[in-house]
Amino acid sequence: MRYKCEAFGRFKEYRLKVKNQTGRTIKALRLDRGGEYLSGEFIDYLKENGIPSQWTPPGTPQLNGVAESRNRTLLDMVRSLMSFMELPRPSGATRLRQLLSCLT
């Protein structure tokens, strides 16, 4: 995702992908009060689809530990791969997408 304004569209795509590939639904969404999640459109979408939002207090990323930890692990893996394969920096986003497709 290049811009935070893409978050809502990406979430809708992700929700459909989860449902289509696993047959499961998203039970709740933990959010950090970032501006990309505060739009009325996003909040209304969550309500319409029965997805409760769990808001973490401002300035407490540790309360969203699973996501923060996973992000850190993925970035460390990409850096290691790029270093090992001697890849140039600009291909990091591409490598991250490839790594994610291997993990899922």
mmCIF file of C-alpha atoms in Angstrom:
data_model
loop_
_atom_site.group_PDB
_atom_site.id
_atom_site.type_symbol
_atom_site.label_atom_id
_atom_site.label_comp_id
_atom_site.label_asym_id
_atom_site.label_seq_id
_atom_site.Cartn_x
_atom_site.Cartn_y
_atom_site.Cartn_z
ATOM 1 C CA MET A 1 0.000 0.000 0.000
ATOM 2 C CA ARG A 2 1.554 3.260 -1.056
ATOM 3 C CA TYR A 3 -0.903 5.654 0.523
ATOM 4 C CA LYS A 4 -2.940 5.462 3.711
ATOM 5 C CA CYS A 5 -6.034 6.507 1.784
ATOM 6 C CA GLU A 6 -5.926 3.056 0.137
ATOM 7 C CA ALA A 7 -6.589 1.301 3.477
ATOM 8 C CA PHE A 8 -10.372 1.063 3.108
ATOM 9 C CA GLY A 9 -10.258 -0.401 -0.397
ATOM 10 C CA ARG A 10 -7.509 -2.823 0.587
ATOM 11 C CA PHE A 11 -9.461 -3.955 3.633
ATOM 12 C CA LYS A 12 -12.533 -4.681 1.489
ATOM 13 C CA GLU A 13 -10.366 -6.714 -0.910
ATOM 14 C CA TYR A 14 -8.762 -8.561 2.005
ATOM 15 C CA ARG A 15 -12.143 -9.352 3.573
ATOM 16 C CA LEU A 16 -13.401 -10.884 0.320
ATOM 17 C CA LYS A 17 -10.175 -12.824 -0.147
ATOM 18 C CA VAL A 18 -10.418 -14.280 3.369
ATOM 19 C CA LYS A 19 -14.030 -15.309 2.765
ATOM 20 C CA ASN A 20 -13.374 -16.796 -0.688
ATOM 21 C CA GLN A 21 -10.197 -18.679 0.193
ATOM 22 C CA THR A 22 -11.030 -19.897 3.687
ATOM 23 C CA GLY A 23 -14.801 -19.640 3.993
ATOM 24 C CA ARG A 24 -14.280 -17.737 7.234
ATOM 25 C CA THR A 25 -15.273 -14.244 8.250
ATOM 26 C CA ILE A 26 -13.358 -11.555 10.069
ATOM 27 C CA LYS A 27 -14.523 -11.562 13.688
ATOM 28 C CA ALA A 28 -13.050 -8.201 14.782
ATOM 29 C CA LEU A 29 -10.622 -5.550 13.600
ATOM 30 C CA ARG A 30 -8.106 -4.034 16.017
ATOM 31 C CA LEU A 31 -7.217 -0.490 14.981
ATOM 32 C CA ASP A 32 -4.686 2.054 16.191
ATOM 33 C CA ARG A 33 -6.762 5.200 15.605
ATOM 34 C CA GLY A 34 -4.791 6.034 12.478
ATOM 35 C CA GLY A 35 -6.524 8.546 10.229
ATOM 36 C CA GLU A 36 -6.926 5.939 7.501
ATOM 37 C CA TYR A 37 -9.367 4.027 9.743
ATOM 38 C CA LEU A 38 -11.392 6.950 11.057
ATOM 39 C CA SER A 39 -13.410 7.740 7.941
ATOM 40 C CA GLY A 40 -17.156 7.452 8.299
ATOM 41 C CA GLU A 41 -17.208 5.221 5.236
ATOM 42 C CA PHE A 42 -14.798 2.710 6.826
ATOM 43 C CA ILE A 43 -16.612 2.702 10.188
ATOM 44 C CA ASP A 44 -20.018 2.326 8.483
ATOM 45 C CA TYR A 45 -18.687 -0.581 6.408
ATOM 46 C CA LEU A 46 -17.515 -2.374 9.538
ATOM 47 C CA LYS A 47 -20.909 -1.862 11.210
ATOM 48 C CA GLU A 48 -22.863 -2.984 8.125
ATOM 49 C CA ASN A 49 -20.816 -6.177 7.944
ATOM 50 C CA GLY A 50 -20.960 -6.953 11.656
ATOM 51 C CA ILE A 51 -17.239 -6.475 12.231
ATOM 52 C CA PRO A 52 -16.606 -4.900 15.637
ATOM 53 C CA SER A 53 -13.749 -2.419 15.784
ATOM 54 C CA GLN A 54 -11.394 -2.621 18.748
ATOM 55 C CA TRP A 55 -9.636 0.732 19.160
ATOM 56 C CA THR A 56 -6.297 0.811 20.939
ATOM 57 C CA PRO A 57 -5.440 3.887 23.030
ATOM 58 C CA PRO A 58 -3.300 6.521 21.270
ATOM 59 C CA GLY A 59 0.463 5.982 21.465
ATOM 60 C CA THR A 60 0.282 2.317 22.492
ATOM 61 C CA PRO A 61 1.491 0.168 19.563
ATOM 62 C CA GLN A 62 2.376 -2.583 22.052
ATOM 63 C CA LEU A 63 -1.360 -3.245 22.471
ATOM 64 C CA ASN A 64 -1.471 -4.260 18.825
ATOM 65 C CA GLY A 65 1.415 -6.626 19.481
ATOM 66 C CA VAL A 66 0.563 -9.389 17.032
ATOM 67 C CA ALA A 67 0.476 -7.063 14.022
ATOM 68 C CA GLU A 68 3.501 -5.053 15.148
ATOM 69 C CA SER A 69 5.493 -8.225 15.777
ATOM 70 C CA ARG A 70 4.481 -9.747 12.439
ATOM 71 C CA ASN A 71 5.385 -6.562 10.566
ATOM 72 C CA ARG A 72 8.791 -6.481 12.241
ATOM 73 C CA THR A 73 9.415 -10.144 11.427
ATOM 74 C CA LEU A 74 8.451 -9.662 7.775
ATOM 75 C CA LEU A 75 10.663 -6.600 7.391
ATOM 76 C CA ASP A 76 13.586 -8.443 8.985
ATOM 77 C CA MET A 77 13.066 -11.359 6.594
ATOM 78 C CA VAL A 78 12.991 -9.052 3.569
ATOM 79 C CA ARG A 79 16.157 -7.251 4.700
ATOM 80 C CA SER A 80 17.912 -10.588 5.195
ATOM 81 C CA LEU A 81 16.849 -11.822 1.766
ATOM 82 C CA MET A 82 17.908 -8.594 0.095
ATOM 83 C CA SER A 83 21.278 -8.703 1.832
ATOM 84 C CA PHE A 84 21.825 -12.387 1.059
ATOM 85 C CA MET A 85 20.815 -12.015 -2.592
ATOM 86 C CA GLU A 86 22.577 -8.650 -2.913
ATOM 87 C CA LEU A 87 19.426 -7.019 -4.234
ATOM 88 C CA PRO A 88 19.125 -3.260 -4.674
ATOM 89 C CA ARG A 89 16.940 -1.391 -2.155
ATOM 90 C CA PRO A 90 14.144 -0.312 -4.539
ATOM 91 C CA SER A 91 13.017 -3.912 -5.009
ATOM 92 C CA GLY A 92 12.118 -4.264 -1.318
ATOM 93 C CA ALA A 93 8.373 -3.873 -1.878
ATOM 94 C CA THR A 94 8.485 -6.493 -4.595
ATOM 95 C CA ARG A 95 10.432 -8.839 -2.341
ATOM 96 C CA LEU A 96 7.939 -8.295 0.472
ATOM 97 C CA ARG A 97 5.034 -9.246 -1.815
ATOM 98 C CA GLN A 98 6.923 -12.366 -2.940
ATOM 99 C CA LEU A 99 7.700 -13.317 0.643
ATOM 100 C CA LEU A 100 4.077 -12.850 1.680
ATOM 101 C CA SER A 101 2.851 -15.019 -1.184
ATOM 102 C CA CYS A 102 5.268 -17.764 -0.080
ATOM 103 C CA LEU A 103 4.044 -17.564 3.519
ATOM 104 C CA THR A 104 0.338 -17.733 2.653
#
